[in-house]
CSV table of N, CA and C in Angstrom, one decimal:
chain,number,residue,atom,x,y,z
A,1,MET,N,-7.0,-1.4,-16.4
A,1,MET,CA,-5.8,-0.7,-15.8
A,1,MET,C,-5.7,-1.2,-14.3
A,2,ILE,N,-4.6,-1.5,-13.9
A,2,ILE,CA,-4.3,-1.9,-12.5
A,2,ILE,C,-3.6,-0.8,-11.9
A,3,ILE,N,-4.0,-0.3,-10.7
A,3,ILE,CA,-3.4,0.7,-9.9
A,3,ILE,C,-2.9,0.1,-8.5
A,4,LEU,N,-1.6,0.1,-8.4
A,4,LEU,CA,-1.0,-0.4,-7.1
A,4,LEU,C,-0.7,0.8,-6.2
A,5,ILE,N,-1.1,0.7,-5.0
A,5,ILE,CA,-0.9,1.7,-4.0
A,5,ILE,C,-0.3,1.0,-2.8
A,6,THR,N,0.9,1.5,-2.5
A,6,THR,CA,1.6,1.0,-1.3
A,6,THR,C,2.2,2.2,-0.5
A,7,GLY,N,2.8,1.8,0.5
A,7,GLY,CA,3.4,2.8,1.5
A,7,GLY,C,3.4,2.3,2.9
A,8,ALA,N,4.0,3.1,3.8
A,8,ALA,CA,4.1,2.6,5.2
A,8,ALA,C,2.7,2.6,5.7
A,9,SER,N,2.5,2.1,6.9
A,9,SER,CA,1.3,2.0,7.7
A,9,SER,C,0.9,3.5,8.0
A,10,HIS,N,-0.4,3.7,7.9
A,10,HIS,CA,-1.0,5.0,8.3
A,10,HIS,C,-0.8,6.2,7.2
A,11,THR,N,-0.4,5.7,6.0
A,11,THR,CA,-0.2,6.8,5.0
A,11,THR,C,-1.4,7.1,4.2
A,12,GLY,N,-2.5,6.3,4.4
A,12,GLY,CA,-3.7,6.6,3.7
A,12,GLY,C,-4.0,5.8,2.4
A,13,LYS,N,-3.3,4.6,2.3
A,13,LYS,CA,-3.5,3.7,1.2
A,13,LYS,C,-4.9,3.3,1.0
A,14,THR,N,-5.5,2.9,2.0
A,14,THR,CA,-7.0,2.4,1.9
A,14,THR,C,-7.9,3.5,1.6
A,15,ALA,N,-7.7,4.7,2.2
A,15,ALA,CA,-8.5,5.9,2.0
A,15,ALA,C,-8.4,6.4,0.5
A,16,LEU,N,-7.2,6.4,0.0
A,16,LEU,CA,-7.0,6.7,-1.5
A,16,LEU,C,-7.7,5.7,-2.3
A,17,ALA,N,-7.6,4.4,-2.0
A,17,ALA,CA,-8.3,3.4,-2.8
A,17,ALA,C,-9.7,3.6,-2.8
A,18,GLN,N,-10.3,3.9,-1.7
A,18,GLN,CA,-11.7,4.2,-1.6
A,18,GLN,C,-12.1,5.4,-2.4
A,19,LYS,N,-11.3,6.5,-2.4
A,19,LYS,CA,-11.6,7.6,-3.2
A,19,LYS,C,-11.5,7.3,-4.7
A,20,LEU,N,-10.6,6.5,-5.1
A,20,LEU,CA,-10.5,6.1,-6.5
A,20,LEU,C,-11.7,5.2,-6.9
A,21,LEU,N,-12.2,4.4,-5.9
A,21,LEU,CA,-13.3,3.6,-6.2
A,21,LEU,C,-14.5,4.5,-6.5
A,22,GLU,N,-14.7,5.5,-5.6
A,22,GLU,CA,-15.9,6.4,-5.7
A,22,GLU,C,-15.8,7.2,-7.0
A,23,LYS,N,-14.6,7.6,-7.4
A,23,LYS,CA,-14.5,8.5,-8.6
A,23,LYS,C,-14.5,7.8,-9.9
A,24,TYR,N,-13.8,6.7,-10.0
A,24,TYR,CA,-13.6,6.0,-11.2
A,24,TYR,C,-14.4,4.6,-11.3
A,25,LYS,N,-15.0,4.2,-10.2
A,25,LYS,CA,-15.7,2.9,-10.1
A,25,LYS,C,-14.9,1.7,-10.4
A,26,TYR,N,-13.5,1.8,-10.1
A,26,TYR,CA,-12.6,0.8,-10.2
A,26,TYR,C,-12.7,0.0,-8.8
A,27,PRO,N,-13.0,-1.3,-8.8
A,27,PRO,CA,-13.0,-2.0,-7.5
A,27,PRO,C,-11.6,-2.0,-6.9
A,28,TYR,N,-11.5,-2.1,-5.6
A,28,TYR,CA,-10.2,-2.3,-5.0
A,28,TYR,C,-10.1,-3.5,-4.1
A,29,PHE,N,-8.9,-3.9,-4.0
A,29,PHE,CA,-8.6,-5.2,-3.2
A,29,PHE,C,-7.5,-4.8,-2.2
A,30,SER,N,-7.8,-5.0,-1.0
A,30,SER,CA,-6.9,-4.7,0.2
A,30,SER,C,-6.1,-6.1,0.4
A,31,ILE,N,-4.8,-5.9,0.3
A,31,ILE,CA,-4.0,-7.2,0.6
A,31,ILE,C,-4.1,-7.6,2.0
A,32,ASP,N,-4.5,-6.6,2.9
A,32,ASP,CA,-4.7,-6.9,4.3
A,32,ASP,C,-5.9,-7.9,4.5
A,33,HIS,N,-6.9,-7.9,3.6
A,33,HIS,CA,-8.0,-8.8,3.7
A,33,HIS,C,-7.5,-10.2,3.4
A,34,LEU,N,-6.7,-10.4,2.3
A,34,LEU,CA,-6.1,-11.7,2.0
A,34,LEU,C,-5.3,-12.2,3.2
A,35,LYS,N,-4.4,-11.3,3.7
A,35,LYS,CA,-3.6,-11.7,4.9
A,35,LYS,C,-4.3,-12.2,6.0
A,36,MET,N,-5.3,-11.4,6.4
A,36,MET,CA,-6.2,-11.9,7.6
A,36,MET,C,-7.0,-13.1,7.3
A,37,GLY,N,-7.4,-13.2,6.1
A,37,GLY,CA,-8.1,-14.5,5.7
A,37,GLY,C,-7.3,-15.7,5.8
A,38,LEU,N,-6.1,-15.6,5.3
A,38,LEU,CA,-5.1,-16.7,5.4
A,38,LEU,C,-4.7,-17.0,6.9
A,39,ILE,N,-4.5,-16.0,7.6
A,39,ILE,CA,-4.1,-16.2,9.0
A,39,ILE,C,-5.2,-16.7,9.9
A,40,ARG,N,-6.4,-16.1,9.7
A,40,ARG,CA,-7.6,-16.6,10.5
A,40,ARG,C,-8.0,-18.0,10.1
A,41,SER,N,-7.9,-18.4,8.9
A,41,SER,CA,-8.3,-19.7,8.4
A,41,SER,C,-7.3,-20.8,8.8
A,42,GLY,N,-6.1,-20.4,9.3
A,42,GLY,CA,-5.2,-21.3,9.6
A,42,GLY,C,-4.3,-21.8,8.4
A,43,ASN,N,-4.5,-21.1,7.3
A,43,ASN,CA,-3.7,-21.6,6.1
A,43,ASN,C,-2.2,-21.0,6.2
A,44,THR,N,-1.9,-20.4,7.2
A,44,THR,CA,-0.5,-20.0,7.4
A,44,THR,C,-0.3,-19.8,8.9
A,45,THR,N,1.0,-20.0,9.3
A,45,THR,CA,1.3,-19.8,10.8
A,45,THR,C,1.9,-18.4,11.0
A,46,LEU,N,2.0,-17.6,9.9
A,46,LEU,CA,2.5,-16.2,10.0
A,46,LEU,C,1.5,-15.4,10.8
A,47,THR,N,2.0,-14.3,11.4
A,47,THR,CA,1.2,-13.4,12.1
A,47,THR,C,1.2,-12.1,11.5
A,48,PRO,N,0.3,-11.2,11.9
A,48,PRO,CA,0.2,-9.8,11.3
A,48,PRO,C,1.5,-9.1,11.5
A,49,MET,N,2.4,-9.5,12.4
A,49,MET,CA,3.6,-8.8,12.7
A,49,MET,C,4.8,-9.3,11.8
A,50,ASP,N,4.6,-10.3,11.0
A,50,ASP,CA,5.6,-10.9,10.1
A,50,ASP,C,5.7,-10.2,8.8
A,51,ASP,N,5.9,-8.9,8.8
A,51,ASP,CA,5.8,-8.1,7.5
A,51,ASP,C,6.6,-8.7,6.4
A,52,ASP,N,7.9,-8.8,6.5
A,52,ASP,CA,8.8,-9.3,5.4
A,52,ASP,C,8.4,-10.7,4.9
A,53,LYS,N,8.0,-11.5,5.9
A,53,LYS,CA,7.6,-12.9,5.4
A,53,LYS,C,6.3,-12.9,4.8
A,54,LEU,N,5.4,-12.0,5.2
A,54,LEU,CA,4.1,-11.8,4.6
A,54,LEU,C,4.2,-11.3,3.2
A,55,THR,N,5.1,-10.4,2.9
A,55,THR,CA,5.3,-10.0,1.5
A,55,THR,C,5.7,-11.1,0.7
A,56,LYS,N,6.6,-11.9,1.1
A,56,LYS,CA,7.1,-13.1,0.3
A,56,LYS,C,6.0,-14.1,0.1
A,57,TYR,N,5.1,-14.2,1.1
A,57,TYR,CA,4.0,-15.2,1.0
A,57,TYR,C,2.9,-14.7,0.2
A,58,LEU,N,2.5,-13.5,0.4
A,58,LEU,CA,1.4,-12.9,-0.3
A,58,LEU,C,1.6,-12.4,-1.7
A,59,TRP,N,2.7,-11.9,-2.0
A,59,TRP,CA,2.9,-11.3,-3.3
A,59,TRP,C,2.8,-12.3,-4.5
A,60,PRO,N,3.3,-13.5,-4.4
A,60,PRO,CA,3.1,-14.4,-5.6
A,60,PRO,C,1.6,-14.5,-5.9
A,61,ILE,N,0.7,-14.6,-4.9
A,61,ILE,CA,-0.7,-14.7,-5.0
A,61,ILE,C,-1.3,-13.5,-5.7
A,62,VAL,N,-1.0,-12.3,-5.1
A,62,VAL,CA,-1.4,-11.0,-5.6
A,62,VAL,C,-1.0,-10.8,-7.0
A,63,CYS,N,0.3,-11.1,-7.3
A,63,CYS,CA,0.8,-11.0,-8.6
A,63,CYS,C,0.0,-11.7,-9.6
A,64,GLU,N,-0.3,-12.9,-9.4
A,64,GLU,CA,-1.2,-13.7,-10.4
A,64,GLU,C,-2.6,-13.2,-10.5
A,65,MET,N,-3.1,-12.7,-9.4
A,65,MET,CA,-4.4,-12.0,-9.4
A,65,MET,C,-4.4,-10.8,-10.4
A,66,ILE,N,-3.3,-10.0,-10.3
A,66,ILE,CA,-3.1,-8.9,-11.2
A,66,ILE,C,-3.1,-9.3,-12.6
A,67,LYS,N,-2.3,-10.3,-12.9
A,67,LYS,CA,-2.1,-10.8,-14.3
A,67,LYS,C,-3.5,-11.3,-14.8
A,68,THR,N,-4.3,-12.0,-14.0
A,68,THR,CA,-5.6,-12.5,-14.4
A,68,THR,C,-6.5,-11.2,-14.7
A,69,ALA,N,-6.5,-10.2,-13.8
A,69,ALA,CA,-7.3,-9.0,-14.1
A,69,ALA,C,-6.9,-8.4,-15.5
A,70,ILE,N,-5.6,-8.3,-15.7
A,70,ILE,CA,-5.2,-7.7,-17.0
A,70,ILE,C,-5.6,-8.5,-18.1
A,71,GLU,N,-5.4,-9.8,-18.0
A,71,GLU,CA,-5.8,-10.7,-19.1
A,71,GLU,C,-7.3,-10.6,-19.5
A,72,ASN,N,-8.1,-10.3,-18.4
A,72,ASN,CA,-9.5,-10.3,-18.6
A,72,ASN,C,-9.9,-8.8,-18.8
A,73,LYS,N,-9.0,-7.9,-19.0
A,73,LYS,CA,-9.3,-6.5,-19.3
A,73,LYS,C,-10.1,-5.9,-18.3
A,74,GLN,N,-9.8,-6.2,-17.0
A,74,GLN,CA,-10.6,-5.7,-15.9
A,74,GLN,C,-9.7,-4.6,-15.2
A,75,ASN,N,-10.3,-3.6,-14.6
A,75,ASN,CA,-9.7,-2.6,-13.8
A,75,ASN,C,-9.7,-3.0,-12.4
A,76,LEU,N,-8.6,-2.7,-11.7
A,76,LEU,CA,-8.5,-3.1,-10.3
A,76,LEU,C,-7.5,-2.2,-9.6
A,77,ILE,N,-7.8,-1.8,-8.4
A,77,ILE,CA,-6.9,-1.1,-7.5
A,77,ILE,C,-6.5,-2.1,-6.4
A,78,VAL,N,-5.1,-2.3,-6.2
A,78,VAL,CA,-4.6,-3.2,-5.2
A,78,VAL,C,-3.9,-2.3,-4.3
A,79,GLU,N,-4.2,-2.4,-3.0
A,79,GLU,CA,-3.5,-1.5,-2.0
A,79,GLU,C,-3.1,-2.4,-0.9
A,80,GLY,N,-1.9,-2.0,-0.4
A,80,GLY,CA,-1.4,-2.7,0.8
A,80,GLY,C,0.2,-2.5,0.8
A,81,CYS,N,0.7,-2.7,2.1
A,81,CYS,CA,2.1,-2.6,2.3
A,81,CYS,C,2.9,-3.8,1.8
A,82,TYR,N,2.2,-4.8,1.3
A,82,TYR,CA,2.9,-6.1,1.0
A,82,TYR,C,3.3,-6.2,-0.5
A,83,ILE,N,3.5,-5.0,-1.1
A,83,ILE,CA,4.0,-5.0,-2.5
A,83,ILE,C,5.5,-4.8,-2.5
A,84,PRO,N,6.3,-5.8,-2.9
A,84,PRO,CA,7.7,-5.6,-2.8
A,84,PRO,C,8.3,-4.4,-3.7
A,85,PHE,N,9.4,-3.9,-3.3
A,85,PHE,CA,10.0,-2.8,-4.1
A,85,PHE,C,10.4,-3.1,-5.5
A,86,ASP,N,10.7,-4.4,-5.7
A,86,ASP,CA,11.1,-4.9,-7.0
A,86,ASP,C,9.9,-5.6,-7.7
A,87,TRP,N,8.8,-5.2,-7.4
A,87,TRP,CA,7.5,-5.7,-8.0
A,87,TRP,C,7.6,-5.9,-9.5
A,88,ALA,N,8.1,-4.9,-10.2
A,88,ALA,CA,8.0,-4.9,-11.6
A,88,ALA,C,8.7,-6.1,-12.3
A,89,LYS,N,9.7,-6.7,-11.6
A,89,LYS,CA,10.4,-7.9,-12.2
A,89,LYS,C,9.5,-9.0,-12.4
A,90,ASP,N,8.3,-9.1,-11.8
A,90,ASP,CA,7.4,-10.2,-11.9
A,90,ASP,C,6.4,-10.1,-13.1
A,91,PHE,N,6.6,-9.0,-13.9
A,91,PHE,CA,5.6,-8.9,-15.0
A,91,PHE,C,6.4,-8.6,-16.3
A,92,ASP,N,5.9,-9.2,-17.4
A,92,ASP,CA,6.4,-9.0,-18.7
A,92,ASP,C,5.9,-7.5,-19.1
A,93,GLU,N,6.5,-7.0,-20.2
A,93,GLU,CA,6.2,-5.6,-20.7
A,93,GLU,C,4.7,-5.5,-20.9
A,94,GLU,N,4.0,-6.6,-21.5
A,94,GLU,CA,2.6,-6.5,-21.8
A,94,GLU,C,1.7,-6.3,-20.5
A,95,TYR,N,2.2,-6.8,-19.5
A,95,TYR,CA,1.5,-6.5,-18.3
A,95,TYR,C,1.9,-5.1,-17.6
A,96,LEU,N,3.1,-4.8,-17.7
A,96,LEU,CA,3.6,-3.5,-17.1
A,96,LEU,C,2.9,-2.3,-17.8
A,97,ALA,N,2.6,-2.4,-19.0
A,97,ALA,CA,1.9,-1.4,-19.8
A,97,ALA,C,0.5,-1.1,-19.1
A,98,ASN,N,0.0,-2.0,-18.4
A,98,ASN,CA,-1.4,-1.9,-17.8
A,98,ASN,C,-1.3,-1.6,-16.3
A,99,ILE,N,-0.2,-1.3,-15.8
A,99,ILE,CA,-0.1,-1.1,-14.3
A,99,ILE,C,0.5,0.2,-14.0
A,100,LYS,N,-0.2,0.9,-13.1
A,100,LYS,CA,0.4,2.2,-12.5
A,100,LYS,C,0.7,1.9,-11.0
A,101,TYR,N,1.9,2.4,-10.6
A,101,TYR,CA,2.3,2.2,-9.2
A,101,TYR,C,2.5,3.5,-8.5
A,102,TYR,N,1.9,3.6,-7.2
A,102,TYR,CA,2.2,4.7,-6.4
A,102,TYR,C,2.5,4.3,-5.0
A,103,CYS,N,3.5,4.9,-4.5
A,103,CYS,CA,3.9,4.7,-3.1
A,103,CYS,C,3.7,6.0,-2.3
A,104,LEU,N,2.9,5.9,-1.2
A,104,LEU,CA,2.5,7.1,-0.5
A,104,LEU,C,3.6,7.1,0.7
A,105,ILE,N,4.2,8.3,0.8
A,105,ILE,CA,5.3,8.6,1.8
A,105,ILE,C,5.1,9.9,2.4
A,106,MET,N,5.1,9.8,3.8
A,106,MET,CA,5.0,11.1,4.5
A,106,MET,C,6.4,11.6,4.9
A,107,SER,N,6.6,12.9,4.7
A,107,SER,CA,7.9,13.5,5.0
A,107,SER,C,8.1,13.5,6.6
A,108,GLU,N,9.3,13.6,7.0
A,108,GLU,CA,9.6,13.7,8.4
A,108,GLU,C,8.9,15.0,9.0
A,109,LYS,N,8.9,16.1,8.2
A,109,LYS,CA,8.3,17.3,8.6
A,109,LYS,C,6.8,17.1,8.8
A,110,TYR,N,6.1,16.5,7.8
A,110,TYR,CA,4.7,16.3,7.9
A,110,TYR,C,4.4,15.4,9.1
A,111,ILE,N,5.1,14.4,9.3
A,111,ILE,CA,4.8,13.5,10.5
A,111,ILE,C,4.9,14.2,11.8
A,112,LYS,N,6.0,14.9,11.9
A,112,LYS,CA,6.2,15.7,13.2
A,112,LYS,C,5.1,16.8,13.4
A,113,ASN,N,4.7,17.4,12.3
A,113,ASN,CA,3.7,18.5,12.5
A,113,ASN,C,2.2,18.0,12.5
A,114,HIS,N,2.1,16.7,12.1
A,114,HIS,CA,0.6,16.2,12.0
A,114,HIS,C,0.4,14.8,12.7
A,115,PHE,N,1.3,14.5,13.6
A,115,PHE,CA,1.2,13.1,14.1
A,115,PHE,C,-0.1,12.9,14.8
A,116,GLU,N,-0.7,13.8,15.5
A,116,GLU,CA,-2.0,13.7,16.1
A,116,GLU,C,-3.1,13.5,15.1
A,117,ASP,N,-3.0,14.1,13.9
A,117,ASP,CA,-3.9,13.8,12.8
A,117,ASP,C,-3.8,12.5,12.2
A,118,ILE,N,-2.5,12.0,12.1
A,118,ILE,CA,-2.3,10.6,11.6
A,118,ILE,C,-3.0,9.7,12.5
A,119,LYS,N,-2.9,9.8,13.8
A,119,LYS,CA,-3.5,8.9,14.7
A,119,LYS,C,-5.0,9.1,14.6
A,120,LYS,N,-5.5,10.3,14.5
A,120,LYS,CA,-6.9,10.6,14.5
A,120,LYS,C,-7.6,9.9,13.3
A,121,TYR,N,-6.9,9.8,12.1
A,121,TYR,CA,-7.5,9.3,10.9
A,121,TYR,C,-7.2,7.9,10.6
A,122,ALA,N,-6.5,7.2,11.6
A,122,ALA,CA,-6.2,5.8,11.4
A,122,ALA,C,-7.2,4.9,11.1
A,123,CYS,N,-8.4,5.2,11.6
A,123,CYS,CA,-9.7,4.3,11.5
A,123,CYS,C,-10.7,4.9,10.5
A,124,VAL,N,-10.3,5.8,9.6
A,124,VAL,CA,-11.2,6.5,8.7
A,124,VAL,C,-11.9,5.5,7.8
A,125,ILE,N,-11.2,4.4,7.3
A,125,ILE,CA,-11.9,3.4,6.5
A,125,ILE,C,-11.9,2.1,7.2
A,126,GLU,N,-10.9,1.7,7.9
A,126,GLU,CA,-10.9,0.4,8.5
A,126,GLU,C,-10.8,0.5,10.0
A,127,ASN,N,-11.4,-0.4,10.7
A,127,ASN,CA,-11.3,-0.4,12.2
A,127,ASN,C,-10.0,-1.1,12.6
A,128,ARG,N,-9.1,-0.3,13.2
A,128,ARG,CA,-7.8,-0.9,13.6
A,128,ARG,C,-8.1,-1.4,15.1
A,129,LEU,N,-8.0,-2.7,15.3
A,129,LEU,CA,-8.3,-3.2,16.7
A,129,LEU,C,-7.1,-2.9,17.6
A,130,ASP,N,-5.9,-2.9,17.0
A,130,ASP,CA,-4.8,-2.7,17.9
A,130,ASP,C,-3.8,-1.8,17.1
A,131,ASP,N,-3.8,-0.5,17.6
A,131,ASP,CA,-2.9,0.4,16.9
A,131,ASP,C,-1.8,1.0,17.8
A,132,GLU,N,-1.4,0.2,18.8
A,132,GLU,CA,-0.3,0.6,19.8
A,132,GLU,C,1.0,0.8,19.1
A,133,SER,N,1.2,0.2,17.9
A,133,SER,CA,2.5,0.3,17.2
A,133,SER,C,2.6,1.6,16.5
A,134,CYS,N,1.5,2.4,16.5
A,134,CYS,CA,1.6,3.7,15.8
A,134,CYS,C,2.1,4.8,16.8
A,135,THR,N,3.5,4.7,16.8
A,135,THR,CA,4.1,5.8,17.6
A,135,THR,C,4.9,6.7,16.7
A,136,LEU,N,5.3,7.9,17.2
A,136,LEU,CA,6.0,8.8,16.3
A,136,LEU,C,7.2,8.3,15.8
A,137,ASP,N,8.0,7.6,16.6
A,137,ASP,CA,9.2,6.9,16.1
A,137,ASP,C,9.0,5.8,15.0
A,138,ASN,N,8.0,5.0,15.3
A,138,ASN,CA,7.7,4.0,14.2
A,138,ASN,C,7.2,4.6,12.9
A,139,VAL,N,6.4,5.6,13.0
A,139,VAL,CA,5.9,6.2,11.7
A,139,VAL,C,7.0,6.9,11.0
A,140,LEU,N,7.9,7.5,11.8
A,140,LEU,CA,9.1,8.2,11.1
A,140,LEU,C,10.0,7.2,10.5
A,141,GLU,N,10.2,6.1,11.2
A,141,GLU,CA,11.2,5.0,10.7
A,141,GLU,C,10.5,4.4,9.5
A,142,ASP,N,9.2,4.0,9.6
A,142,ASP,CA,8.6,3.4,8.4
A,142,ASP,C,8.7,4.1,7.1
A,143,ASN,N,8.3,5.4,7.3
A,143,ASN,CA,8.3,6.3,6.1
A,143,ASN,C,9.7,6.6,5.6
A,144,ALA,N,10.7,6.7,6.4
A,144,ALA,CA,12.0,6.9,6.0
A,144,ALA,C,12.5,5.6,5.2
A,145,PHE,N,12.1,4.4,5.6
A,145,PHE,CA,12.4,3.2,5.0
A,145,PHE,C,11.8,3.1,3.6
A,146,PHE,N,10.5,3.5,3.5
A,146,PHE,CA,9.9,3.5,2.2
A,146,PHE,C,10.4,4.5,1.2
A,147,LEU,N,10.8,5.7,1.8
A,147,LEU,CA,11.5,6.7,1.0
A,147,LEU,C,12.8,6.2,0.4
A,148,LYS,N,13.6,5.7,1.3
A,148,LYS,CA,14.9,5.1,0.9
A,148,LYS,C,14.8,4.1,-0.2
A,149,LEU,N,13.9,3.1,0.0
A,149,LEU,CA,13.8,2.1,-1.0
A,149,LEU,C,13.1,2.6,-2.3
A,150,ALA,N,12.2,3.5,-2.2
A,150,ALA,CA,11.6,4.1,-3.5
A,150,ALA,C,12.6,4.7,-4.3
A,151,HIS,N,13.5,5.5,-3.7
A,151,HIS,CA,14.7,6.1,-4.4
A,151,HIS,C,15.5,5.0,-5.0
A,152,LYS,N,15.9,4.1,-4.2
A,152,LYS,CA,16.8,3.0,-4.6
A,152,LYS,C,16.3,2.3,-5.8
A,153,HIS,N,15.0,2.0,-5.9
A,153,HIS,CA,14.4,1.2,-7.0
A,153,HIS,C,13.7,2.2,-8.0
A,154,ASN,N,14.0,3.5,-7.9
A,154,ASN,CA,13.5,4.5,-8.9
A,154,ASN,C,12.0,4.3,-9.1
A,155,LEU,N,11.3,4.2,-8.0
A,155,LEU,CA,9.8,4.0,-8.0
A,155,LEU,C,9.0,5.3,-7.9
A,156,ASN,N,7.8,5.4,-8.5
A,156,ASN,CA,7.0,6.6,-8.4
A,156,ASN,C,6.4,6.6,-7.0
A,157,PHE,N,6.6,7.8,-6.4
A,157,PHE,CA,6.0,8.0,-5.0
A,157,PHE,C,5.5,9.3,-5.0
A,158,ILE,N,4.5,9.4,-4.0
A,158,ILE,CA,3.8,10.7,-3.7
A,158,ILE,C,4.3,11.1,-2.4
A,159,LEU,N,5.0,12.3,-2.2
A,159,LEU,CA,5.4,12.7,-1.0
A,159,LEU,C,4.5,13.6,-0.3
A,160,ILE,N,4.0,13.3,0.8
A,160,ILE,CA,3.0,14.0,1.5
A,160,ILE,C,3.9,14.9,2.5
A,161,ASP,N,4.0,16.2,2.2
A,161,ASP,CA,5.0,17.1,3.0
A,161,ASP,C,4.3,18.2,3.7
A,162,ASP,N,3.5,19.0,3.1
A,162,ASP,CA,2.9,20.2,3.8
A,162,ASP,C,1.5,19.9,4.3
A,163,SER,N,0.7,19.4,3.4
A,163,SER,CA,-0.7,19.0,3.7
A,163,SER,C,-1.0,17.7,3.1
A,164,TYR,N,-2.0,17.0,3.7
A,164,TYR,CA,-2.4,15.8,3.1
A,164,TYR,C,-3.5,16.0,2.0
A,165,LYS,N,-3.0,16.2,0.9
A,165,LYS,CA,-4.0,16.5,-0.3
A,165,LYS,C,-3.3,15.7,-1.4
A,166,ILE,N,-4.1,14.7,-1.9
A,166,ILE,CA,-3.7,13.8,-3.0
A,166,ILE,C,-4.6,14.0,-4.1
A,167,GLU,N,-4.2,14.6,-5.2
A,167,GLU,CA,-5.1,14.7,-6.4
A,167,GLU,C,-5.3,13.4,-7.1
A,168,ILE,N,-6.6,13.2,-7.4
A,168,ILE,CA,-6.9,11.9,-8.0
A,168,ILE,C,-7.5,12.3,-9.4
């Protein structure tokens, strides 16, 4: 089984992947690690700020990794914001039967009521060296964008609205 976890920055993708690893013993792969490896090694001139270009650059690689895991009957959690909203078009039915997709989205109400918590838990799994872009306006905008496109593409999403509790 492949589990895809996506969503805007600071929605808890990596924390959820870690909890799933601990509960089900499925390994997880952070697309951010691939991104930074390619950037730091000089294999791309893209920067961490090139989100749309990074999705187009990284997704074909990640997609083939997913296919390989399915072909080898391996479980894998893939998490990151670089999963395109039309991701399913890249897989035949035999692959899709082995993939679960979840998009984490925080409601406007949740963000406004819990913004300090969002910032406080930003480094719960990974150490964010530069988190200046985590502003109330950016978090609101990013989550609204993910919600709009999740609806547009009829994708499975988890809306974090009253409290941050995701059942696994």
